[in-house]
Coordinates of C-alpha atoms in Angstrom, one line a residue:
M481 CA -68.7 -87.9 48.7
A482 CA -65.1 -87.7 49.9
V483 CA -64.5 -85.9 53.1
P484 CA -62.4 -82.7 52.5
Y485 CA -58.9 -82.8 53.8
R486 CA -59.4 -79.7 55.9
L487 CA -62.4 -81.3 57.6
K488 CA -60.4 -84.4 58.3
K489 CA -57.5 -82.4 59.8
A490 CA -59.9 -80.3 61.9
F491 CA -61.6 -83.5 63.3
L492 CA -58.2 -85.1 64.1
N493 CA -57.0 -81.9 65.9
L494 CA -60.3 -81.9 67.9
L495 CA -59.6 -85.5 68.9
L496 CA -56.1 -84.7 69.9
T497 CA -57.2 -81.8 72.0
I498 CA -59.8 -83.8 73.8
S499 CA -57.4 -86.7 74.5
A500 CA -54.7 -84.3 75.7
A501 CA -57.2 -82.6 78.0
Y502 CA -58.3 -85.9 79.4
F503 CA -54.7 -87.1 79.8
Y504 CA -53.5 -84.1 81.6
T505 CA -56.6 -83.9 83.8
I506 CA -56.1 -87.4 85.0
R507 CA -52.4 -86.9 85.5
F508 CA -53.2 -83.8 87.6
V509 CA -55.3 -86.1 89.8
F510 CA -52.4 -88.5 90.2
W511 CA -50.2 -85.6 91.1
L512 CA -52.7 -84.2 93.5
V513 CA -53.2 -87.5 95.4
N514 CA -49.5 -88.3 95.5
T515 CA -48.4 -84.8 96.5
F516 CA -50.8 -84.1 99.3
F517 CA -51.7 -87.6 100.6
R518 CA -48.5 -89.6 100.1
E519 CA -45.1 -88.6 101.4
R520 CA -42.0 -88.9 99.1
V521 CA -39.7 -91.6 100.4
Y522 CA -36.2 -92.0 98.8
V523 CA -33.2 -94.1 99.4
T524 CA -30.4 -92.2 101.1
P525 CA -26.9 -92.2 99.4
P526 CA -24.5 -95.0 100.4
T527 CA -21.6 -94.0 102.7
D528 CA -19.6 -97.2 102.5
R529 CA -16.6 -96.4 100.1
L530 CA -16.8 -99.9 98.7
L531 CA -20.2 -99.1 97.2
L532 CA -18.7 -96.1 95.4
I533 CA -16.2 -97.9 93.2
S534 CA -16.8 -99.4 89.8
A535 CA -16.5 -103.1 89.1
T536 CA -13.4 -102.3 86.9
Q537 CA -11.8 -100.6 89.9
A538 CA -12.9 -103.4 92.3
V539 CA -11.2 -106.1 90.3
Q540 CA -7.9 -104.3 90.4
M541 CA -8.2 -103.5 94.1
I542 CA -9.0 -107.1 94.9
S543 CA -6.0 -108.3 92.8
Q544 CA -3.7 -105.8 94.5
K545 CA -5.0 -106.8 98.0
E546 CA -6.3 -103.3 98.7
I547 CA -9.7 -104.8 99.4
S548 CA -11.1 -108.3 99.8
S549 CA -13.8 -109.9 97.8
T550 CA -15.5 -110.8 101.1
A551 CA -15.6 -107.2 102.2
L552 CA -17.1 -106.1 98.9
V553 CA -19.7 -108.8 98.9
E554 CA -20.6 -108.1 102.6
S555 CA -20.9 -104.4 101.8
Y556 CA -23.5 -105.1 99.0
I557 CA -25.3 -107.6 101.2
H558 CA -25.7 -105.0 103.9
R559 CA -26.8 -102.4 101.4
I560 CA -29.4 -104.7 99.9
E561 CA -30.8 -105.4 103.4
Q562 CA -30.8 -101.6 104.0
V563 CA -32.7 -100.6 100.9
N564 CA -34.9 -103.5 99.9
N565 CA -37.7 -102.8 102.2
T566 CA -38.1 -99.5 100.4
I567 CA -37.7 -100.5 96.8
N568 CA -38.7 -104.2 96.8
A569 CA -36.2 -105.0 94.1
V570 CA -34.4 -108.2 95.2
V571 CA -36.6 -111.3 95.0
V572 CA -34.0 -114.1 95.4
K573 CA -31.0 -113.7 97.7
L574 CA -27.9 -115.8 97.0
F575 CA -25.9 -114.4 99.9
E576 CA -24.5 -117.6 101.4
S577 CA -23.2 -119.0 98.1
A578 CA -21.8 -115.5 97.3
R579 CA -19.9 -115.5 100.7
E580 CA -18.4 -118.9 99.9
Q581 CA -17.2 -117.8 96.5
A582 CA -15.8 -114.6 97.9
N583 CA -13.9 -116.6 100.5
E584 CA -12.4 -118.8 97.8
V585 CA -11.2 -115.7 95.9
D586 CA -9.6 -114.2 99.0
S587 CA -7.9 -117.5 99.9
F588 CA -6.4 -117.7 96.4
I589 CA -5.3 -114.0 96.4
A590 CA -3.7 -114.4 99.9
L591 CA -1.4 -117.3 98.7
A592 CA -0.8 -116.4 95.1
D593 CA 2.2 -114.5 93.8
E594 CA 2.0 -111.6 91.4
D595 CA 2.3 -113.7 88.3
D596 CA -0.4 -116.1 89.4
I597 CA -2.8 -113.3 90.1
K598 CA -2.0 -111.7 86.7
K599 CA -2.7 -115.0 85.0
K600 CA -6.0 -115.4 87.0
L601 CA -7.2 -111.9 85.9
E602 CA -6.5 -112.8 82.3
E603 CA -8.7 -115.8 82.7
K604 CA -11.3 -114.2 85.0
P605 CA -11.5 -110.4 84.4
L606 CA -14.4 -110.1 86.9
Y607 CA -12.7 -112.0 89.6
G608 CA -14.3 -111.6 93.0
V609 CA -16.9 -108.9 92.0
P610 CA -20.6 -109.5 92.8
F611 CA -23.3 -108.9 90.2
T612 CA -27.1 -109.2 90.0
M613 CA -29.6 -110.1 87.3
K614 CA -33.2 -109.9 86.4
D615 CA -35.7 -112.7 87.1
A616 CA -35.8 -113.8 83.4
L617 CA -32.5 -115.5 82.9
E618 CA -32.2 -119.1 83.9
V619 CA -29.9 -120.2 86.7
E620 CA -29.5 -123.8 87.5
N621 CA -31.2 -125.0 90.7
E622 CA -32.8 -121.6 91.2
I623 CA -36.4 -120.4 90.9
I624 CA -36.7 -118.1 87.9
T625 CA -40.3 -116.9 87.5
C626 CA -40.4 -114.2 84.8
G627 CA -43.2 -112.8 86.9
V628 CA -45.4 -115.8 86.1
F629 CA -47.3 -117.0 89.1
N630 CA -47.3 -120.7 88.0
R631 CA -43.5 -120.7 88.0
K632 CA -43.1 -119.6 91.6
S633 CA -41.8 -123.1 92.6
T634 CA -40.1 -124.2 89.4
K635 CA -36.4 -124.6 89.5
C636 CA -34.2 -124.3 86.4
D637 CA -32.1 -127.1 85.0
R638 CA -29.6 -124.9 83.2
T639 CA -28.0 -121.5 83.4
A640 CA -28.4 -118.8 80.7
E641 CA -25.2 -118.6 78.5
A642 CA -24.7 -114.9 79.4
I643 CA -24.8 -115.6 83.1
K644 CA -22.5 -118.6 82.7
R645 CA -19.9 -116.4 81.0
L646 CA -20.0 -113.8 83.8
Q647 CA -19.6 -116.6 86.4
A648 CA -16.8 -118.2 84.4
A649 CA -15.1 -114.7 84.4
G650 CA -15.1 -114.7 88.2
G651 CA -18.3 -112.8 88.8
I652 CA -20.3 -113.7 91.9
L653 CA -24.0 -113.8 91.4
L654 CA -25.5 -112.1 94.5
A655 CA -29.2 -111.6 93.9
I656 CA -32.0 -111.9 91.4
T657 CA -34.4 -108.9 90.9
N658 CA -38.0 -108.3 90.2
V659 CA -39.8 -108.1 86.8
P660 CA -43.4 -107.6 85.6
E661 CA -45.7 -110.5 84.6
V662 CA -44.1 -112.3 81.6
C663 CA -41.7 -109.3 81.4
M664 CA -44.2 -107.3 79.4
W665 CA -45.1 -104.1 81.1
V666 CA -43.4 -100.8 82.0
E667 CA -43.9 -101.3 85.7
S668 CA -42.2 -104.2 87.5
V669 CA -45.1 -105.8 89.4
N670 CA -46.4 -109.3 89.7
T671 CA -48.5 -111.4 92.1
I672 CA -45.5 -113.4 93.4
Y673 CA -43.2 -110.6 94.7
G674 CA -45.3 -107.5 94.4
R675 CA -44.3 -104.1 93.1
S676 CA -40.8 -102.6 92.8
K677 CA -40.4 -99.0 93.7
N678 CA -38.2 -96.2 92.5
P679 CA -35.2 -95.3 94.9
Y680 CA -35.6 -91.6 94.0
D681 CA -39.3 -91.6 94.9
A682 CA -41.0 -94.7 96.1
R683 CA -44.3 -93.4 94.9
R684 CA -43.0 -93.8 91.3
M685 CA -42.3 -96.6 88.8
T686 CA -39.0 -98.3 88.3
G687 CA -39.7 -99.2 84.7
G688 CA -39.9 -102.7 83.2
S689 CA -39.1 -105.3 82.6
S690 CA -35.7 -105.0 84.3
G691 CA -37.2 -102.7 86.8
G692 CA -36.0 -104.5 89.9
E693 CA -32.5 -104.5 88.5
G694 CA -32.6 -100.8 87.7
A695 CA -33.9 -99.9 91.1
L696 CA -31.3 -102.0 92.9
L697 CA -28.5 -100.3 90.8
G698 CA -29.9 -96.9 91.3
S699 CA -30.1 -97.4 95.1
G700 CA -26.4 -98.4 95.2
G701 CA -27.4 -102.0 96.0
S702 CA -25.4 -103.5 93.1
V703 CA -22.5 -102.3 91.0
I704 CA -23.3 -104.2 87.8
G705 CA -26.3 -106.1 86.6
V706 CA -27.8 -108.0 83.7
G707 CA -31.0 -107.1 82.0
S708 CA -32.8 -107.9 78.7
D709 CA -34.6 -105.7 76.3
I710 CA -37.2 -106.3 73.6
G711 CA -39.0 -103.0 73.8
G712 CA -36.9 -100.9 76.2
S713 CA -36.6 -103.3 79.1
I714 CA -33.0 -102.4 79.8
R715 CA -33.1 -98.7 78.9
M716 CA -36.4 -97.7 80.6
P717 CA -35.3 -99.0 84.0
A718 CA -31.8 -97.6 83.5
F719 CA -33.3 -94.2 82.7
F720 CA -35.9 -94.1 85.5
N721 CA -33.3 -95.2 88.1
G722 CA -30.4 -93.0 86.9
V723 CA -27.9 -95.6 85.6
F724 CA -26.4 -96.9 82.3
G725 CA -28.0 -99.6 80.2
L726 CA -26.8 -101.0 76.9
K727 CA -28.9 -102.8 74.3
P728 CA -26.0 -104.2 72.2
T729 CA -25.8 -105.2 68.6
P730 CA -28.1 -108.2 67.7
G731 CA -26.4 -111.6 67.8
V732 CA -23.4 -110.5 69.9
I733 CA -24.7 -111.8 73.3
P734 CA -26.5 -115.2 73.0
L735 CA -30.1 -115.4 74.1
I736 CA -29.9 -119.0 75.3
G737 CA -31.6 -119.4 78.6
H738 CA -33.8 -116.3 78.4
V739 CA -37.4 -116.7 79.7
P740 CA -39.4 -116.7 77.5
E741 CA -37.2 -117.6 74.5
P742 CA -38.0 -115.6 71.4
T743 CA -38.7 -116.8 67.9
G744 CA -39.2 -115.1 64.5
Y745 CA -38.4 -111.4 64.2
K746 CA -38.3 -111.2 68.0
T747 CA -34.8 -112.7 67.8
H748 CA -33.7 -109.5 66.1
M749 CA -35.4 -107.3 68.8
L750 CA -34.6 -109.1 72.1
R751 CA -31.2 -108.4 73.5
I752 CA -29.4 -109.3 76.8
G753 CA -27.1 -106.6 78.0
P754 CA -25.3 -104.9 80.8
M755 CA -26.7 -102.4 83.3
C756 CA -24.3 -100.5 85.6
R757 CA -23.7 -97.3 87.6
F758 CA -20.3 -96.5 86.1
A759 CA -19.8 -96.3 82.3
E760 CA -16.3 -97.8 82.4
D761 CA -18.0 -101.2 83.3
L762 CA -19.9 -101.3 80.1
P763 CA -17.0 -102.6 77.9
L764 CA -15.9 -105.0 80.6
M765 CA -19.3 -106.6 80.8
L766 CA -19.9 -106.6 77.1
R767 CA -16.6 -108.3 76.3
I768 CA -17.3 -111.0 78.9
M769 CA -20.9 -111.7 77.8
A770 CA -20.1 -111.5 74.1
G771 CA -17.3 -114.0 74.3
E772 CA -15.6 -114.5 70.9
N773 CA -18.2 -112.3 69.3
A774 CA -16.7 -109.3 71.0
Q775 CA -14.0 -109.3 68.3
S776 CA -16.6 -108.0 65.8
L777 CA -17.1 -104.9 68.0
N778 CA -13.4 -103.8 68.1
L779 CA -13.9 -102.6 71.7
H780 CA -10.2 -102.0 72.2
E781 CA -9.9 -99.5 69.3
P782 CA -9.9 -95.9 70.4
V783 CA -12.8 -93.6 69.4
S784 CA -12.1 -90.1 68.1
G785 CA -15.0 -87.9 69.2
K786 CA -14.0 -85.2 66.7
K787 CA -14.5 -87.6 63.8
L788 CA -18.0 -88.6 64.9
R789 CA -21.0 -87.2 63.2
V790 CA -23.6 -86.3 65.8
F791 CA -27.4 -86.1 65.1
Y792 CA -30.3 -85.5 67.4
M793 CA -34.0 -85.9 67.3
E794 CA -36.6 -84.3 69.6
G795 CA -38.7 -87.4 70.1
I796 CA -41.6 -88.9 68.2
T797 CA -44.0 -86.3 66.8
G798 CA -47.3 -86.7 64.9
S799 CA -48.6 -89.7 66.9
P800 CA -51.8 -89.1 68.9
I801 CA -51.2 -92.1 71.1
I802 CA -47.7 -91.1 72.4
Q803 CA -47.3 -88.4 75.0
P804 CA -45.6 -85.2 73.8
L805 CA -42.0 -84.7 75.0
E806 CA -41.9 -82.7 78.3
D807 CA -39.8 -79.6 78.6
E808 CA -37.2 -80.9 81.0
M809 CA -36.6 -83.9 78.8
R810 CA -36.2 -81.7 75.8
Y811 CA -33.8 -79.4 77.7
A812 CA -31.7 -82.4 78.9
L813 CA -31.4 -83.6 75.3
K814 CA -30.3 -80.2 74.0
K815 CA -27.9 -79.8 76.9
A816 CA -26.2 -83.1 76.0
V817 CA -26.0 -82.1 72.4
R818 CA -24.4 -78.7 73.3
F819 CA -22.0 -80.4 75.6
L820 CA -20.8 -82.7 72.8
E821 CA -20.6 -79.8 70.3
R822 CA -18.4 -77.9 72.7
K823 CA -16.2 -80.8 73.7
Y824 CA -15.5 -81.9 70.1
D825 CA -15.8 -78.6 68.3
I826 CA -18.5 -80.0 66.0
V827 CA -21.9 -79.0 64.9
A828 CA -24.7 -81.5 65.6
Q829 CA -27.5 -81.8 63.1
G830 CA -31.2 -82.0 64.1
I831 CA -33.2 -84.5 62.1
E832 CA -36.7 -85.8 61.7
L833 CA -37.8 -89.3 60.9
P834 CA -41.5 -88.9 60.0
S835 CA -42.0 -92.7 59.8
A836 CA -41.2 -92.9 63.5
K837 CA -44.8 -92.0 64.3
H838 CA -45.7 -95.5 63.2
A839 CA -43.5 -97.0 65.9
M840 CA -46.4 -98.8 67.7
E841 CA -47.6 -100.4 64.5
F842 CA -44.0 -101.4 63.6
F843 CA -43.6 -102.9 67.1
T844 CA -46.9 -104.8 67.0
L845 CA -46.1 -106.2 63.5
S846 CA -42.6 -107.1 64.4
M847 CA -43.7 -109.0 67.5
H848 CA -45.9 -111.2 65.4
E849 CA -43.6 -111.6 62.4
D850 CA -42.7 -115.2 61.8
T851 CA -43.1 -116.1 65.4
T852 CA -44.1 -119.5 66.8
D853 CA -44.5 -118.2 70.4
P854 CA -47.7 -119.0 72.3
A855 CA -50.3 -116.3 72.7
F856 CA -49.8 -114.1 75.8
N857 CA -52.6 -115.7 77.8
K858 CA -50.7 -119.1 77.4
L859 CA -47.5 -117.5 78.6
M860 CA -49.4 -116.2 81.6
L861 CA -50.1 -119.8 82.6
C862 CA -46.6 -121.0 82.3
T863 CA -43.7 -120.2 79.9
K864 CA -42.6 -123.8 79.4
G865 CA -44.2 -127.2 79.2
T866 CA -47.7 -126.4 80.5
K867 CA -50.8 -126.8 78.3
G868 CA -53.8 -124.6 78.5
E869 CA -54.3 -120.9 78.7
V870 CA -55.7 -118.2 81.0
N871 CA -59.2 -117.0 80.4
C872 CA -58.5 -113.3 80.7
F873 CA -62.2 -112.3 80.6
T874 CA -62.8 -114.4 83.7
E875 CA -59.6 -113.0 85.3
I876 CA -61.0 -109.4 85.1
F877 CA -63.7 -110.3 87.5
K878 CA -61.4 -112.3 89.7
Y879 CA -59.0 -109.3 89.7
M880 CA -61.8 -107.0 90.8
A881 CA -62.6 -109.4 93.6
G882 CA -59.0 -109.6 94.6
N883 CA -58.7 -113.3 93.8
S884 CA -56.6 -113.3 90.6
N885 CA -53.0 -114.6 90.3
H886 CA -52.4 -112.1 87.5
T887 CA -51.8 -108.4 87.2
L888 CA -54.2 -106.0 85.5
S889 CA -51.6 -105.2 82.8
G890 CA -51.1 -108.9 82.2
I891 CA -54.8 -109.5 81.9
V892 CA -55.3 -106.7 79.4
A893 CA -52.3 -107.9 77.4
G894 CA -53.8 -111.4 77.4
I895 CA -57.1 -110.0 76.0
I896 CA -55.4 -107.9 73.3
D897 CA -52.8 -110.4 72.2
S898 CA -53.5 -113.3 69.9
R899 CA -51.5 -115.2 67.3
D900 CA -53.7 -113.9 64.6
P901 CA -52.2 -111.4 62.2
P902 CA -52.7 -107.9 63.8
F903 CA -53.3 -106.2 60.4
S904 CA -54.8 -106.9 57.0
E905 CA -52.5 -108.4 54.4
A906 CA -52.4 -105.1 52.5
H907 CA -51.6 -103.0 55.6
T908 CA -49.0 -105.5 56.7
K909 CA -47.2 -105.2 53.4
N910 CA -47.3 -101.4 53.6
L911 CA -46.0 -101.4 57.2
L912 CA -43.2 -103.8 56.3
Y913 CA -42.1 -101.6 53.5
K914 CA -42.1 -98.5 55.8
R915 CA -40.3 -100.3 58.6
D916 CA -37.6 -101.7 56.3
R917 CA -37.3 -98.3 54.6
L918 CA -36.7 -96.6 57.9
K919 CA -34.1 -99.2 58.9
R920 CA -32.3 -98.5 55.7
Q921 CA -32.6 -94.7 56.2
V922 CA -31.1 -94.9 59.7
K923 CA -28.4 -97.3 58.5
E924 CA -27.4 -94.9 55.7
L925 CA -27.6 -91.9 57.9
L926 CA -25.4 -93.1 60.7
G927 CA -22.8 -95.2 58.8
T928 CA -19.9 -96.3 60.9
D929 CA -19.2 -92.9 62.4
G930 CA -22.6 -91.5 63.2
I931 CA -24.5 -91.4 66.5
L932 CA -28.1 -90.2 67.2
L933 CA -29.1 -88.6 70.5
F934 CA -32.8 -89.3 71.3
P935 CA -34.9 -88.8 74.4
S936 CA -35.1 -91.8 76.7
W937 CA -38.8 -91.3 77.3
P938 CA -41.4 -88.5 76.9
C939 CA -41.1 -87.8 80.7
T940 CA -39.3 -88.8 83.8
A941 CA -40.6 -91.6 86.1
M942 CA -44.4 -91.6 86.5
Y943 CA -46.4 -92.4 89.6
H944 CA -47.4 -96.0 90.1
N945 CA -50.3 -97.1 87.8
E946 CA -50.0 -93.8 85.9
P947 CA -48.5 -95.5 82.8
I948 CA -52.0 -96.9 82.2
L949 CA -52.8 -93.4 80.9
A950 CA -49.9 -93.5 78.5
P951 CA -49.3 -97.1 77.6
F952 CA -47.5 -96.3 74.3
N953 CA -44.8 -94.1 75.7
F954 CA -42.5 -97.1 75.5
C955 CA -42.3 -96.5 71.7
Y956 CA -39.5 -94.1 72.5
T957 CA -37.4 -97.2 73.3
A958 CA -39.2 -99.9 71.3
L959 CA -38.6 -98.1 68.0
W960 CA -34.9 -99.0 68.2
N961 CA -35.7 -102.7 68.9
V962 CA -37.7 -102.7 65.7
L963 CA -34.8 -101.3 63.8
S964 CA -32.3 -103.7 65.4
V965 CA -29.7 -101.2 66.3
P966 CA -27.5 -100.9 69.4
V967 CA -28.5 -98.2 72.0
V968 CA -27.1 -97.0 75.3
Q969 CA -29.1 -95.1 77.9
C970 CA -27.0 -92.5 79.8
P971 CA -28.0 -90.6 82.9
L972 CA -27.9 -86.8 82.8
G973 CA -28.5 -85.7 86.4
L974 CA -31.8 -85.0 88.1
D975 CA -34.8 -82.9 87.2
S976 CA -36.6 -80.3 89.4
R977 CA -38.4 -83.1 91.3
G978 CA -35.2 -85.1 92.1
L979 CA -35.9 -87.7 89.3
P980 CA -33.3 -89.0 86.9
L981 CA -33.0 -87.4 83.5
G982 CA -31.3 -89.2 80.6
V983 CA -30.7 -89.6 76.9
Q984 CA -30.4 -92.6 74.5
V985 CA -27.4 -92.7 72.2
I986 CA -28.1 -94.8 69.0
G987 CA -25.6 -96.2 66.5
N988 CA -25.5 -98.7 63.7
Q989 CA -24.9 -102.4 64.3
Y990 CA -21.3 -103.2 65.4
T991 CA -20.6 -99.5 66.4
D992 CA -21.2 -100.3 70.1
R993 CA -17.8 -98.8 71.0
N994 CA -18.9 -95.4 69.7
L995 CA -21.9 -95.6 72.0
I996 CA -19.8 -96.6 75.0
A997 CA -17.3 -93.8 74.3
I998 CA -20.0 -91.3 74.3
A999 CA -21.5 -92.7 77.4
Q1000 CA -18.2 -92.3 79.2
V1001 CA -17.9 -88.7 77.9
L1002 CA -21.4 -87.8 79.0
E1003 CA -20.6 -89.3 82.4
E1004 CA -17.7 -86.9 82.7
G1005 CA -19.9 -84.0 81.7
F1006 CA -23.0 -84.8 83.8
N1007 CA -21.5 -86.8 86.7
G1008 CA -23.2 -90.1 85.7
W1009 CA -25.1 -91.9 88.4
T1010 CA -26.3 -89.3 90.9
P1011 CA -27.8 -90.8 94.2
A1012 CA -31.2 -89.7 95.4
G1013 CA -31.4 -86.9 97.9
P1014 CA -33.7 -84.2 99.5
L1015 CA -35.3 -81.7 97.2

């Protein structure tokens, strides 16, 4: 006999009530322990004026001999040394080579005339400015681990294309920053370099997988950085650490040299993109990293805010595995919407996308679609050229005994993941239909002049290890990787606990300039990057 619909609904509501009670009880325990037994430690704001200018401003000031590249590089080296003991973000220091490159810049500027300098800036629009990057992009003759223990001594034989373009544009690579194991967790922790910590509260997460990069930027230890994003790995760290992060249109910035390299549908999901403290640096970095592909984005064309259609959505509802949106995050979203309505004299439209509740299924399916990647437990052994795999069941016991070279999140992922199809053939077909229908729905909704404001996450930065209680919260960012659309994360000030608030701004492919324009407007309205401070 078929179970009555009302009985099914009552049973589901009971399960939701029980799971919510369990979730909030355990979260209360985390809060209790961290509030009464661990003191909040935060990174104090920088006082050096050179740390408070954008990369765009720095290039102009260097070219006009108002500051030197050496002084700028030394300021950031000093800041890194000042903050890194607190946040553990930088894992490879390239200070000496950065000093040499900065000295070469200053020597040229000192002897060149105005025309020579102007020509140099046309060739190298990032001339003399330091940048940092996550530990997942190859750099020739440097150790890039992707958080994998077996790569801790392996040097690269090439440089990722996006990094080569930044260096060719005159950028000076200063440091490499921490990531989770195989870049696949929302906390940046591995057994090589340890755990990165949030500059606003060291008891809390930095996000992943570009978590070290986000923490360094948020602490004022870098002005511009490079991240990558397959499920939110630029936007989550940018959000938790109070900075800007852009996941650009697919295919614009090449993925050559990313560790690990994607195959199948993952190539539509994974993006390399800029992270920065000042919104005006987003178009500068995007133009450089995109190269000739930047032409397709029309970044130089002005954006009329009054002609944009603005939509907003209050998170993902109807999913029992995703945490409900917290009040301060909802308030921040609505505050951003009201600000845009007043500024442009428009009326934003609230929408619902019911299929978004399937975000986790969409993500799981998409990560497996047409891929030839090794299973996760093989990537844990090494991401290139090594045979074999990690026995994750054995690793559980080794982890409990303190003898494992792997993280708990990595071990669990290794057990769960396989190259076998995650769903039945019938369910896969149904999910593909729903996913592609949602892609079409979003595309038709936004067109070329629409933007969608969406919460960055259900809550602000959690305490360390607390994400284990809510492992699917990343669906707030991963949904947009599945749909292959560009997204920018924008800071919106701090919450009542001194933690960064934020919002994602979503557009259709090749409308990145609309997103950047809104990011710059929101920076004006909410002051952009706000350094940590006392409560």
